[in-house]
Amino acid sequence: GCKDSLDKNVSRKPLPRPNFLLNSTKHCVPRNIFVSNTTTPPPPVDIRGYKWKVSGTTTATVANDTASAATAIIIPDNQTGNNRTYTIQLTATSDFGCKDSISKNISTPSRPIAQFDFATDSLCSYEQTSTVNSSVFGTNFTWRSLSNNLSISTTNSTTTNLSYPMHRGQTDSVYRLRLVVENSDGCQDSIEKNIVVHPKPVAAFAPNTNVGCTPLTVNFANTTIVSQPATYNWSLEAGIFSTQTNPVHTFNGSPLYD
């Protein structure tokens, strides 16, 4: 009938209550995703008691995986045409050594791929051209002239026509055009390209004489202003042609003149 007893207290410490905010739950890469730690006591959590982790479709990294306040999640670019999903996890360890974690998902839609060509890559200043849009995964297109003298017929369309002032001489004009492509998720891609426009020549020549008796031999000095290399086509008289730069021709009379 002999008895004894012993009482002891057991202390059960509370789990931490980790929490964080995402700056967006749907995010267009390659911009970084920023997360802010909103964990609040009790219990107290030491500033060294946090651990961030990210997992998902492809490899992503945390800029500072022990950040106590905020950090950036670095996610690779996505131009696959498919959305990707990542899970961000924050684990908090209290001063008592107790742990708990919270996870949140973020979606990264695919960005479009901007691509275009000119119907003619290199042309003369009196010719006009347009664009050929070969972008994929896009729904909205915006054309922007990056040169003062380059005009576009429409800014918000799949393609656009280009115009520029005609110029003469020897110097090419280079114009720059940008295409911005956006999809239904608001994600964008852009591309810029140059088009080279060649000047129209200034045709000119000077004969060493323009009067005389037949047979009259005339030396033609070509004073044309043109970028080289260039070709020349002379029509000297009926049925007489030359492709020389500075032709010499003897006139033996004409059915119209003595």
Tab-separated table of C-alpha atoms in Angstrom:
chain	number	residue	atom	x	y	z
A	1	GLY	CA	0.000	0.000	0.000
A	2	CYS	CA	3.010	2.312	-0.165
A	3	LYS	CA	2.788	5.070	-2.827
A	4	ASP	CA	4.810	7.907	-4.219
A	5	SER	CA	4.333	10.395	-7.015
A	6	LEU	CA	6.247	12.957	-9.002
A	7	ASP	CA	4.940	15.888	-11.054
A	8	LYS	CA	6.851	17.711	-13.802
A	9	ASN	CA	5.782	20.450	-16.180
A	10	VAL	CA	6.113	20.094	-19.938
A	11	SER	CA	6.373	23.290	-21.940
A	12	ARG	CA	5.138	23.132	-25.522
A	13	LYS	CA	6.491	26.000	-27.545
A	14	PRO	CA	4.382	27.481	-30.362
A	15	LEU	CA	5.374	27.096	-33.989
A	16	PRO	CA	6.454	30.192	-35.861
A	17	ARG	CA	3.997	31.707	-38.318
A	18	PRO	CA	5.949	32.313	-41.531
A	19	ASN	CA	4.355	34.388	-44.249
A	20	PHE	CA	5.470	36.472	-47.234
A	21	LEU	CA	4.113	38.664	-49.996
A	22	LEU	CA	4.706	38.267	-53.727
A	23	ASN	CA	4.853	41.372	-55.869
A	24	SER	CA	2.820	39.380	-58.426
A	25	THR	CA	1.347	35.902	-58.785
A	26	LYS	CA	1.693	36.034	-62.591
A	27	HIS	CA	4.996	37.410	-63.706
A	28	CYS	CA	6.559	38.128	-67.082
A	29	VAL	CA	10.214	37.151	-67.081
A	30	PRO	CA	13.092	37.939	-67.366
A	31	ARG	CA	12.320	40.561	-64.710
A	32	ASN	CA	13.048	39.326	-61.190
A	33	ILE	CA	10.278	38.404	-58.754
A	34	PHE	CA	10.479	40.153	-55.379
A	35	VAL	CA	9.212	38.609	-52.137
A	36	SER	CA	8.797	40.345	-48.781
A	37	ASN	CA	8.913	38.519	-45.439
A	38	THR	CA	5.775	39.342	-43.410
A	39	THR	CA	6.326	36.834	-40.593
A	40	THR	CA	5.166	38.238	-37.235
A	41	PRO	CA	5.679	37.090	-33.630
A	42	PRO	CA	4.866	35.359	-31.419
A	43	PRO	CA	7.016	33.380	-31.179
A	44	PRO	CA	10.134	35.429	-31.778
A	45	VAL	CA	12.242	34.448	-34.767
A	46	ASP	CA	15.890	35.398	-34.994
A	47	ILE	CA	16.900	37.266	-38.173
A	48	ARG	CA	19.085	34.249	-38.956
A	49	GLY	CA	16.147	31.890	-38.694
A	50	TYR	CA	14.743	32.196	-42.241
A	51	LYS	CA	15.352	30.037	-45.289
A	52	TRP	CA	14.005	30.659	-48.819
A	53	LYS	CA	13.674	28.004	-51.483
A	54	VAL	CA	12.282	27.928	-55.028
A	55	SER	CA	11.444	24.966	-57.221
A	56	GLY	CA	9.634	24.552	-60.496
A	57	THR	CA	9.701	23.818	-64.197
A	58	THR	CA	13.285	24.966	-64.671
A	59	THR	CA	16.128	25.912	-62.378
A	60	ALA	CA	15.492	29.139	-60.496
A	61	THR	CA	17.582	30.762	-57.765
A	62	VAL	CA	17.084	32.967	-54.722
A	63	ALA	CA	19.294	36.045	-54.597
A	64	ASN	CA	19.649	35.757	-50.783
A	65	ASP	CA	18.184	32.519	-49.426
A	66	THR	CA	18.584	33.598	-45.766
A	67	ALA	CA	17.112	37.081	-46.143
A	68	SER	CA	15.062	38.194	-43.150
A	69	ALA	CA	13.239	41.045	-44.909
A	70	ALA	CA	13.039	40.775	-48.699
A	71	THR	CA	14.838	39.117	-51.570
A	72	ALA	CA	14.604	38.493	-55.298
A	73	ILE	CA	13.722	35.266	-57.070
A	74	ILE	CA	15.670	34.925	-60.323
A	75	ILE	CA	13.760	32.896	-62.913
A	76	PRO	CA	15.042	32.046	-66.417
A	77	ASP	CA	13.452	33.600	-69.458
A	78	ASN	CA	10.494	31.788	-70.988
A	79	GLN	CA	9.773	31.968	-74.718
A	80	THR	CA	8.526	28.409	-75.135
A	81	GLY	CA	4.876	29.223	-75.782
A	82	ASN	CA	3.872	27.485	-72.510
A	83	ASN	CA	3.333	28.842	-69.007
A	84	ARG	CA	5.673	27.745	-66.237
A	85	THR	CA	4.857	27.408	-62.539
A	86	TYR	CA	7.254	27.823	-59.621
A	87	THR	CA	6.796	27.229	-55.897
A	88	ILE	CA	8.417	29.617	-53.437
A	89	GLN	CA	8.847	28.368	-49.890
A	90	LEU	CA	9.789	30.241	-46.722
A	91	THR	CA	10.833	28.285	-43.631
A	92	ALA	CA	11.044	30.055	-40.274
A	93	THR	CA	12.862	28.717	-37.187
A	94	SER	CA	11.867	30.235	-33.855
A	95	ASP	CA	14.253	31.047	-31.049
A	96	PHE	CA	13.075	27.789	-29.446
A	97	GLY	CA	14.164	25.748	-32.482
A	98	CYS	CA	10.641	25.103	-33.746
A	99	LYS	CA	10.115	25.207	-37.515
A	100	ASP	CA	7.249	25.785	-39.872
A	101	SER	CA	7.029	26.755	-43.546
A	102	ILE	CA	4.682	28.286	-46.077
A	103	SER	CA	4.646	27.880	-49.864
A	104	LYS	CA	3.114	29.976	-52.631
A	105	ASN	CA	2.952	29.423	-56.369
A	106	ILE	CA	3.772	31.872	-59.107
A	107	SER	CA	3.080	31.525	-62.831
A	108	THR	CA	5.439	32.816	-65.504
A	109	PRO	CA	3.696	33.049	-68.876
A	110	SER	CA	5.709	32.613	-72.020
A	111	ARG	CA	6.923	35.763	-73.683
A	112	PRO	CA	6.429	36.185	-77.431
A	113	ILE	CA	9.362	36.047	-79.836
A	114	ALA	CA	9.667	39.217	-81.910
A	115	GLN	CA	10.991	38.804	-85.442
A	116	PHE	CA	10.586	40.672	-88.704
A	117	ASP	CA	12.334	41.306	-92.002
A	118	PHE	CA	12.073	43.954	-94.658
A	119	ALA	CA	10.440	42.995	-97.925
A	120	THR	CA	13.592	44.461	-99.488
A	121	ASP	CA	16.713	44.718	-97.347
A	122	SER	CA	18.596	47.190	-99.524
A	123	LEU	CA	16.917	49.554	-101.970
A	124	CYS	CA	17.115	52.870	-103.761
A	125	SER	CA	15.687	56.018	-102.240
A	126	TYR	CA	12.903	56.293	-104.829
A	127	GLU	CA	11.640	52.789	-103.944
A	128	GLN	CA	9.363	51.911	-101.038
A	129	THR	CA	9.223	48.775	-98.919
A	130	SER	CA	7.219	47.110	-96.165
A	131	THR	CA	7.801	44.728	-93.291
A	132	VAL	CA	7.335	40.961	-93.093
A	133	ASN	CA	6.323	39.967	-89.546
A	134	SER	CA	7.384	36.458	-88.507
A	135	SER	CA	6.864	36.856	-84.734
A	136	VAL	CA	5.366	33.974	-82.732
A	137	PHE	CA	3.214	33.795	-79.571
A	138	GLY	CA	2.149	37.435	-79.951
A	139	THR	CA	-1.248	39.114	-80.290
A	140	ASN	CA	-0.431	42.846	-80.378
A	141	PHE	CA	2.220	44.531	-82.526
A	142	THR	CA	3.626	48.049	-82.252
A	143	TRP	CA	6.005	49.565	-84.797
A	144	ARG	CA	8.255	52.452	-83.780
A	145	SER	CA	10.485	54.517	-86.018
A	146	LEU	CA	13.836	55.201	-84.374
A	147	SER	CA	14.990	57.556	-87.149
A	148	ASN	CA	13.776	61.087	-87.758
A	149	ASN	CA	13.074	60.707	-91.476
A	150	LEU	CA	11.570	57.227	-91.390
A	151	SER	CA	7.760	57.210	-91.499
A	152	ILE	CA	5.502	54.213	-90.912
A	153	SER	CA	2.003	53.859	-92.327
A	154	THR	CA	0.459	52.155	-89.281
A	155	THR	CA	1.846	51.733	-85.762
A	156	ASN	CA	-0.469	49.005	-84.438
A	157	SER	CA	-0.729	46.326	-87.075
A	158	THR	CA	0.868	43.054	-88.088
A	159	THR	CA	2.903	44.751	-90.826
A	160	THR	CA	3.560	48.320	-91.895
A	161	ASN	CA	4.749	50.251	-94.936
A	162	LEU	CA	7.840	52.428	-94.748
A	163	SER	CA	8.518	55.768	-96.409
A	164	TYR	CA	11.494	58.100	-96.365
A	165	PRO	CA	12.591	61.151	-98.346
A	166	MET	CA	14.322	60.632	-101.675
A	167	HIS	CA	17.922	61.760	-101.590
A	168	ARG	CA	20.649	62.036	-104.194
A	169	GLY	CA	24.400	61.754	-104.077
A	170	GLN	CA	26.861	59.185	-102.782
A	171	THR	CA	25.926	58.606	-99.147
A	172	ASP	CA	23.613	55.820	-98.008
A	173	SER	CA	20.871	56.555	-95.504
A	174	VAL	CA	20.392	54.096	-92.662
A	175	TYR	CA	17.032	53.958	-90.892
A	176	ARG	CA	16.225	51.974	-87.741
A	177	LEU	CA	12.891	50.339	-86.945
A	178	ARG	CA	11.665	48.650	-83.751
A	179	LEU	CA	8.909	46.072	-83.359
A	180	VAL	CA	7.349	45.475	-79.928
A	181	VAL	CA	5.291	42.294	-79.624
A	182	GLU	CA	2.905	41.643	-76.714
A	183	ASN	CA	0.762	38.629	-75.844
A	184	SER	CA	-2.538	38.331	-73.977
A	185	ASP	CA	-0.683	38.072	-70.627
A	186	GLY	CA	1.009	41.425	-71.189
A	187	CYS	CA	4.464	39.882	-71.707
A	188	GLN	CA	6.607	41.557	-74.349
A	189	ASP	CA	9.571	41.072	-76.619
A	190	SER	CA	11.134	43.523	-79.055
A	191	ILE	CA	13.588	43.613	-81.916
A	192	GLU	CA	15.318	46.409	-83.832
A	193	LYS	CA	16.695	46.337	-87.372
A	194	ASN	CA	18.346	48.732	-89.802
A	195	ILE	CA	17.424	49.240	-93.430
A	196	VAL	CA	19.935	50.741	-95.867
A	197	VAL	CA	18.589	53.109	-98.529
A	198	HIS	CA	20.934	53.988	-101.384
A	199	PRO	CA	20.884	57.487	-102.880
A	200	LYS	CA	19.650	58.229	-106.373
A	201	PRO	CA	22.568	59.255	-108.617
A	202	VAL	CA	22.858	62.759	-110.014
A	203	ALA	CA	23.499	62.119	-113.710
A	204	ALA	CA	25.725	64.695	-115.387
A	205	PHE	CA	28.327	64.880	-118.132
A	206	ALA	CA	30.325	67.460	-120.062
A	207	PRO	CA	31.385	67.133	-123.734
A	208	ASN	CA	34.709	68.688	-124.664
A	209	THR	CA	32.877	70.372	-127.537
A	210	ASN	CA	29.310	70.658	-128.689
A	211	VAL	CA	29.786	72.198	-132.117
A	212	GLY	CA	31.933	71.376	-135.138
A	213	CYS	CA	32.061	69.963	-138.611
A	214	THR	CA	31.513	66.322	-139.423
A	215	PRO	CA	33.080	64.027	-138.698
A	216	LEU	CA	33.039	65.446	-135.166
A	217	THR	CA	34.795	63.488	-132.408
A	218	VAL	CA	33.528	64.305	-128.928
A	219	ASN	CA	35.000	63.249	-125.604
A	220	PHE	CA	32.335	62.912	-122.911
A	221	ALA	CA	33.523	63.547	-119.354
A	222	ASN	CA	31.269	61.756	-116.907
A	223	THR	CA	30.605	64.049	-113.932
A	224	THR	CA	27.828	61.974	-112.408
A	225	ILE	CA	27.589	61.984	-108.617
A	226	VAL	CA	27.041	58.348	-107.676
A	227	SER	CA	28.215	55.833	-105.119
A	228	GLN	CA	30.650	53.279	-106.496
A	229	PRO	CA	30.707	50.762	-108.026
A	230	ALA	CA	28.365	52.093	-110.693
A	231	THR	CA	27.393	51.228	-114.254
A	232	TYR	CA	26.621	53.663	-117.061
A	233	ASN	CA	24.435	53.394	-120.134
A	234	TRP	CA	24.996	56.028	-122.785
A	235	SER	CA	22.709	56.658	-125.770
A	236	LEU	CA	24.999	58.656	-128.063
A	237	GLU	CA	22.804	58.801	-131.137
A	238	ALA	CA	20.203	56.637	-132.865
A	239	GLY	CA	21.260	53.032	-132.378
A	240	ILE	CA	24.634	53.916	-130.804
A	241	PHE	CA	25.118	52.974	-127.155
A	242	SER	CA	28.029	52.712	-124.748
A	243	THR	CA	28.675	51.420	-121.225
A	244	GLN	CA	32.049	53.135	-120.830
A	245	THR	CA	32.536	55.613	-118.013
A	246	ASN	CA	33.854	58.343	-120.326
A	247	PRO	CA	33.041	57.404	-123.918
A	248	VAL	CA	34.481	58.955	-127.051
A	249	HIS	CA	32.257	59.091	-130.118
A	250	THR	CA	32.593	60.392	-133.648
A	251	PHE	CA	29.481	61.912	-135.174
A	252	ASN	CA	29.294	61.516	-138.956
A	253	GLY	CA	26.245	63.563	-139.625
A	254	SER	CA	22.523	63.177	-139.052
A	255	PRO	CA	19.502	62.750	-141.265
A	256	LEU	CA	18.113	65.879	-139.599
A	257	TYR	CA	21.125	68.191	-139.616
A	258	ASP	CA	23.974	69.128	-141.998
